[in-house]
């Protein structure tokens, strides 16, 4: 897709990756709308990109996700891409993490992105794109992160099926599946403390690669063991 002039909804724009990706896309000429759950953080994020329109949502309320898409369409006059870059994580052995926490992780990491994309797919034109952050745990589940791993694997599977559905409509599906990154995400877990983690990769390298993958209509971005982003034009 052509990034210059593209109307892009970034859901999770208040996060470290969301903020960095928004800045990267704006630097390439995109027109963003920013979605987040906290009014003050969202206003600060908008200041950093020339007063872009903002919309509130809470990932725990799927109707607010669909509403955010409709508001962004109104504000920008349509949407060429929707990116979900929000998420939550819980740490602890599966037997200890409670049902409520597991449900929260699934709702935020699977059902909410799906709600954004359902609303987007209903209005998007050929040549547009949906982009979702999963994570390496989608392919390599980790001990102490069963629910987080399962949520990212579930979103990855959902995207795989939707990619096949959307191809005929000319809509691309890009999954971003990075390894551990230096954003502090693990320290903001909804419950538990992270196991020892390797040094995190540089989020700036990943967001640069995401913008390039969007421009190339690629389907998958993963990171090599040394943290280098690898773009695959076609997901297998
Ligand atoms: N960092 C990594 O190592 C890594 C690796 C692979 C994949 N990822 C994925 O990348 C995404 C972004 O992570 P990050 O590293 O940028 O972490 P982050 O800075 O903590 O960002 C998380 C974002 O999710 C939002 N969020 C959390 N719960 C929400 C809810 N209930 N409703 C609405 N928004 C909610 C946060 O909003 P607030 O600003 O309001 O808190 C924030 O914008 C996540 O999906 C994560 O799984 C991260």
Short mmCIF file of C-alpha atoms and ligand atoms in Angstrom, two decimals:
data_model
loop_
_atom_site.label_atom_id
_atom_site.label_comp_id
_atom_site.label_asym_id
_atom_site.label_seq_id
_atom_site.Cartn_x
_atom_site.Cartn_y
_atom_site.Cartn_z
CA UNK A 1 0.00 0.00 0.00
CA UNK A 2 1.04 3.61 -0.47
CA UNK A 3 1.83 4.93 3.02
CA UNK A 4 2.05 8.57 1.94
CA UNK A 5 -1.45 9.95 2.48
CA UNK A 6 -2.82 6.65 3.87
CA UNK A 7 -5.56 6.99 6.49
CA UNK A 8 -4.47 4.69 9.33
CA UNK A 9 -6.24 3.88 12.59
CA UNK A 10 -3.68 2.94 15.26
CA UNK A 11 -5.42 1.19 18.16
CA UNK A 12 -3.04 1.18 21.13
CA UNK A 13 -1.36 4.42 20.10
CA UNK A 14 -0.54 5.27 23.74
CA UNK A 15 1.78 2.27 24.11
CA UNK A 16 5.50 2.21 23.38
CA UNK A 17 5.18 0.29 20.09
CA UNK A 18 1.96 2.10 19.15
CA UNK A 19 3.54 5.52 19.69
CA UNK A 20 6.70 4.59 17.80
CA UNK A 21 4.76 3.09 14.90
CA UNK A 22 2.49 6.15 14.68
CA UNK A 23 5.56 8.41 14.52
CA UNK A 24 7.13 6.19 11.86
CA UNK A 25 3.97 6.25 9.72
CA UNK A 26 3.52 10.01 10.13
CA UNK A 27 7.15 10.44 9.07
CA UNK A 28 6.23 8.60 5.86
CA UNK A 29 3.23 10.85 5.21
CA UNK A 30 0.37 8.78 6.71
CA UNK A 31 -2.69 10.45 8.27
CA UNK A 32 -3.37 8.65 11.56
CA UNK A 33 -6.33 8.42 13.90
CA UNK A 34 -5.31 7.36 17.39
CA UNK A 35 -7.31 5.00 19.61
CA UNK A 36 -6.61 4.34 23.28
CA UNK A 37 -8.36 3.78 26.60
CA UNK A 38 -7.03 6.76 28.55
CA UNK A 39 -8.12 10.26 27.57
CA UNK A 40 -5.06 12.09 28.94
CA UNK A 41 -2.50 9.67 27.46
CA UNK A 42 -4.35 9.80 24.15
CA UNK A 43 -4.29 13.61 24.12
CA UNK A 44 -0.51 13.55 24.76
CA UNK A 45 -0.05 11.06 21.91
CA UNK A 46 -2.08 13.29 19.58
CA UNK A 47 0.09 16.33 20.45
CA UNK A 48 3.07 14.38 19.12
CA UNK A 49 1.45 14.02 15.69
CA UNK A 50 0.00 17.37 14.71
CA UNK A 51 -3.32 16.99 16.50
CA UNK A 52 -4.42 13.74 14.88
CA UNK A 53 -8.04 12.75 15.68
CA UNK A 54 -8.47 10.53 18.72
CA UNK A 55 -11.05 8.00 19.85
CA UNK A 56 -11.52 6.19 23.14
CA UNK A 57 -12.04 2.42 23.37
CA UNK A 58 -11.64 -0.25 25.98
CA UNK A 59 -10.47 -3.61 24.73
CA UNK A 60 -12.75 -5.25 27.28
CA UNK A 61 -15.81 -3.83 25.47
CA UNK A 62 -16.00 -5.10 21.84
CA UNK A 63 -18.71 -2.60 20.89
CA UNK A 64 -16.30 0.21 21.78
CA UNK A 65 -13.81 -1.29 19.29
CA UNK A 66 -16.36 -1.24 16.46
CA UNK A 67 -17.37 2.31 17.46
CA UNK A 68 -13.72 3.41 17.30
CA UNK A 69 -13.54 2.22 13.68
CA UNK A 70 -16.71 4.15 12.77
CA UNK A 71 -15.37 7.33 14.47
CA UNK A 72 -12.04 7.04 12.63
CA UNK A 73 -13.87 6.62 9.31
CA UNK A 74 -15.84 9.81 10.06
CA UNK A 75 -12.74 11.74 11.11
CA UNK A 76 -10.51 10.71 8.20
CA UNK A 77 -13.13 10.17 5.49
CA UNK A 78 -12.37 6.43 5.23
CA UNK A 79 -9.63 4.04 6.30
CA UNK A 80 -6.79 2.49 4.32
CA UNK A 81 -5.32 0.54 7.24
CA UNK A 82 -6.23 -0.50 10.77
CA UNK A 83 -3.43 -1.51 13.14
CA UNK A 84 -4.00 -3.16 16.52
CA UNK A 85 -0.95 -2.71 18.73
CA UNK A 86 -2.52 -3.01 22.17
CA UNK A 87 -2.37 -6.00 24.45
CA UNK A 88 -1.91 -7.37 27.93
CA UNK A 89 0.10 -10.16 29.52
CA UNK A 90 -0.19 -12.32 32.63
CA UNK A 91 2.64 -14.32 34.18
CA UNK A 92 2.50 -17.40 36.38
CA UNK A 93 2.01 -21.14 36.09
CA UNK A 94 -1.28 -22.10 34.44
CA UNK A 95 -2.66 -23.72 37.59
CA UNK A 96 -2.15 -20.52 39.56
CA UNK A 97 -3.44 -17.90 37.08
CA UNK A 98 -7.16 -17.57 37.75
CA UNK A 99 -10.05 -17.96 35.29
CA UNK A 100 -10.83 -14.25 35.44
CA UNK A 101 -7.31 -13.29 34.44
CA UNK A 102 -7.33 -15.85 31.62
CA UNK A 103 -10.62 -14.44 30.36
CA UNK A 104 -9.23 -10.90 30.52
CA UNK A 105 -6.15 -11.84 28.49
CA UNK A 106 -8.28 -13.57 25.83
CA UNK A 107 -10.73 -10.68 25.63
CA UNK A 108 -8.04 -8.02 25.24
CA UNK A 109 -5.63 -9.95 23.01
CA UNK A 110 -8.04 -11.89 20.76
CA UNK A 111 -11.64 -10.69 20.86
CA UNK A 112 -10.87 -6.98 20.82
CA UNK A 113 -8.54 -7.04 17.76
CA UNK A 114 -11.12 -9.27 16.03
CA UNK A 115 -13.83 -6.70 16.83
CA UNK A 116 -11.71 -3.90 15.30
CA UNK A 117 -11.04 -5.93 12.17
CA UNK A 118 -14.63 -7.14 11.74
CA UNK A 119 -15.79 -3.53 11.68
CA UNK A 120 -12.93 -2.52 9.37
CA UNK A 121 -13.40 -5.36 6.87
CA UNK A 122 -17.03 -4.35 6.44
CA UNK A 123 -16.06 -0.91 5.06
CA UNK A 124 -12.57 -1.32 3.59
CA UNK A 125 -11.82 -0.97 -0.12
CA UNK A 126 -9.49 -3.15 -2.23
CA UNK A 127 -5.84 -2.22 -1.59
CA UNK A 128 -6.36 -1.59 2.12
CA UNK A 129 -4.80 -3.52 4.98
CA UNK A 130 -5.27 -4.80 8.50
CA UNK A 131 -2.21 -5.16 10.73
CA UNK A 132 -2.03 -6.96 14.08
CA UNK A 133 0.73 -7.45 16.65
CA UNK A 134 0.87 -11.03 17.93
CA UNK A 135 4.28 -12.19 19.20
CA UNK A 136 6.78 -15.02 18.93
CA UNK A 137 4.85 -16.93 21.64
CA UNK A 138 2.20 -17.57 18.95
CA UNK A 139 4.61 -20.09 17.42
CA UNK A 140 6.75 -20.91 20.53
CA UNK A 141 4.56 -20.96 23.67
CA UNK A 142 6.51 -20.23 26.86
CA UNK A 143 6.26 -21.65 30.38
CA UNK A 144 4.75 -19.16 32.80
CA UNK A 145 2.81 -17.50 29.96
CA UNK A 146 0.24 -20.13 28.95
CA UNK A 147 -2.70 -17.76 28.59
CA UNK A 148 -0.65 -15.04 26.88
CA UNK A 149 0.84 -17.62 24.47
CA UNK A 150 -2.60 -19.12 23.77
CA UNK A 151 -4.12 -15.67 23.14
CA UNK A 152 -1.45 -14.73 20.61
CA UNK A 153 -1.70 -18.14 18.89
CA UNK A 154 -5.48 -17.73 18.71
CA UNK A 155 -5.18 -14.27 17.15
CA UNK A 156 -2.59 -15.61 14.70
CA UNK A 157 -4.96 -18.41 13.64
CA UNK A 158 -7.85 -15.94 13.28
CA UNK A 159 -5.69 -13.72 11.06
CA UNK A 160 -4.64 -16.73 8.96
CA UNK A 161 -8.24 -17.63 8.20
CA UNK A 162 -9.27 -14.01 7.57
CA UNK A 163 -6.27 -13.52 5.27
CA UNK A 164 -7.67 -16.25 3.00
CA UNK A 165 -11.16 -14.71 3.12
CA UNK A 166 -9.93 -11.17 2.44
CA UNK A 167 -7.57 -11.94 -0.46
CA UNK A 168 -10.45 -12.10 -2.92
CA UNK A 169 -11.58 -8.65 -1.76
CA UNK A 170 -8.03 -7.32 -2.29
CA UNK A 171 -7.52 -6.61 1.42
CA UNK A 172 -4.14 -7.56 2.93
CA UNK A 173 -3.60 -9.03 6.39
CA UNK A 174 -0.19 -8.40 8.01
CA UNK A 175 0.73 -10.24 11.21
CA UNK A 176 3.59 -8.74 13.23
CA UNK A 177 5.09 -11.50 15.37
CA UNK A 178 8.16 -10.05 17.11
CA UNK A 179 10.29 -11.57 19.85
CA UNK A 180 10.90 -9.85 23.17
CA UNK A 181 11.40 -6.09 22.79
CA UNK A 182 12.72 -3.44 25.11
CA UNK A 183 9.43 -1.60 25.80
CA UNK A 184 8.74 -2.44 29.46
CA UNK A 185 5.61 -4.40 28.43
CA UNK A 186 6.52 -7.38 30.66
CA UNK A 187 6.70 -5.07 33.70
CA UNK A 188 3.10 -3.95 33.12
CA UNK A 189 1.61 -7.44 33.44
CA UNK A 190 -1.97 -7.65 34.70
CA UNK A 191 -0.73 -10.29 37.15
CA UNK A 192 2.56 -12.00 38.04
CA UNK A 193 6.21 -11.22 37.41
CA UNK A 194 8.08 -12.14 34.24
CA UNK A 195 10.52 -15.05 34.17
CA UNK A 196 14.12 -14.14 33.27
CA UNK A 197 13.96 -12.76 29.73
CA UNK A 198 16.71 -12.22 27.18
CA UNK A 199 17.74 -8.66 26.37
CA UNK A 200 14.90 -7.04 24.45
CA UNK A 201 15.26 -5.98 20.83
CA UNK A 202 15.04 -2.34 19.74
CA UNK A 203 11.38 -1.36 19.12
CA UNK A 204 12.50 1.26 16.57
CA UNK A 205 13.88 -1.46 14.29
CA UNK A 206 10.56 -3.30 14.46
CA UNK A 207 8.32 -0.31 13.73
CA UNK A 208 10.54 0.68 10.79
CA UNK A 209 10.18 -2.87 9.46
CA UNK A 210 6.40 -2.80 10.03
CA UNK A 211 6.09 0.36 7.91
CA UNK A 212 8.20 -1.27 5.20
CA UNK A 213 6.12 -4.47 5.37
CA UNK A 214 2.94 -2.38 5.00
CA UNK A 215 4.41 -0.57 2.00
CA UNK A 216 5.35 -3.93 0.45
CA UNK A 217 1.91 -5.52 1.10
CA UNK A 218 3.69 -8.25 3.09
CA UNK A 219 1.79 -10.77 5.20
CA UNK A 220 4.18 -11.66 8.05
CA UNK A 221 6.90 -9.94 10.06
CA UNK A 222 8.89 -11.99 12.55
CA UNK A 223 12.26 -11.47 14.22
CA UNK A 224 15.38 -13.63 13.86
CA UNK A 225 17.02 -14.96 17.07
CA UNK A 226 19.39 -11.96 17.01
CA UNK A 227 16.37 -9.61 16.88
CA UNK A 228 16.65 -8.67 13.21
CA UNK A 229 13.16 -8.12 11.71
CA UNK A 230 12.39 -10.47 8.83
CA UNK A 231 9.59 -9.63 6.42
CA UNK A 232 7.85 -12.47 4.60
CA UNK A 233 5.82 -11.35 1.64
CA UNK A 234 3.53 -14.39 1.88
CA UNK A 235 2.64 -16.16 5.14
CA UNK A 236 2.80 -19.93 4.85
N1 LIG B 1 7.22 -5.61 24.08
C1 LIG B 1 7.38 -6.86 23.67
O1 LIG B 1 8.31 -7.57 24.05
C2 LIG B 1 6.40 -7.44 22.68
C3 LIG B 1 6.78 -8.55 21.91
C4 LIG B 1 5.86 -9.11 21.02
C5 LIG B 1 4.58 -8.56 20.91
N2 LIG B 1 4.25 -7.48 21.67
C6 LIG B 1 2.89 -6.95 21.56
O2 LIG B 1 2.92 -5.61 21.18
C7 LIG B 1 1.77 -4.93 21.67
C8 LIG B 1 2.16 -3.59 22.31
O3 LIG B 1 3.04 -3.81 23.38
P1 LIG B 1 4.10 -2.71 23.90
O4 LIG B 1 5.41 -3.44 24.03
O5 LIG B 1 4.03 -1.46 23.12
O6 LIG B 1 3.57 -2.49 25.39
P2 LIG B 1 2.84 -1.22 26.07
O7 LIG B 1 3.69 0.00 25.90
O8 LIG B 1 2.54 -1.65 27.47
O9 LIG B 1 1.51 -1.04 25.23
C9 LIG B 1 0.34 -1.76 25.52
C10 LIG B 1 -0.81 -0.98 24.95
O10 LIG B 1 -2.02 -1.75 25.17
C11 LIG B 1 -2.99 -0.88 25.72
N3 LIG B 1 -3.98 -1.63 26.49
C12 LIG B 1 -3.77 -2.57 27.43
N4 LIG B 1 -4.96 -3.00 27.93
C13 LIG B 1 -5.93 -2.30 27.27
C14 LIG B 1 -7.36 -2.26 27.35
N5 LIG B 1 -8.04 -3.03 28.20
N6 LIG B 1 -8.02 -1.42 26.51
C15 LIG B 1 -7.36 -0.63 25.65
N7 LIG B 1 -6.01 -0.60 25.54
C16 LIG B 1 -5.32 -1.43 26.36
C17 LIG B 1 -2.18 0.08 26.59
O11 LIG B 1 -2.96 1.22 26.91
P3 LIG B 1 -2.48 2.25 28.07
O12 LIG B 1 -1.44 3.13 27.41
O13 LIG B 1 -3.73 2.98 28.40
O14 LIG B 1 -1.92 1.44 29.20
C18 LIG B 1 -1.02 0.37 25.64
O15 LIG B 1 -1.41 1.31 24.66
C19 LIG B 1 1.07 -5.93 22.61
O16 LIG B 1 0.02 -6.57 21.90
C20 LIG B 1 2.15 -6.97 22.88
O17 LIG B 1 1.60 -8.25 23.15
C21 LIG B 1 5.12 -6.90 22.54
#
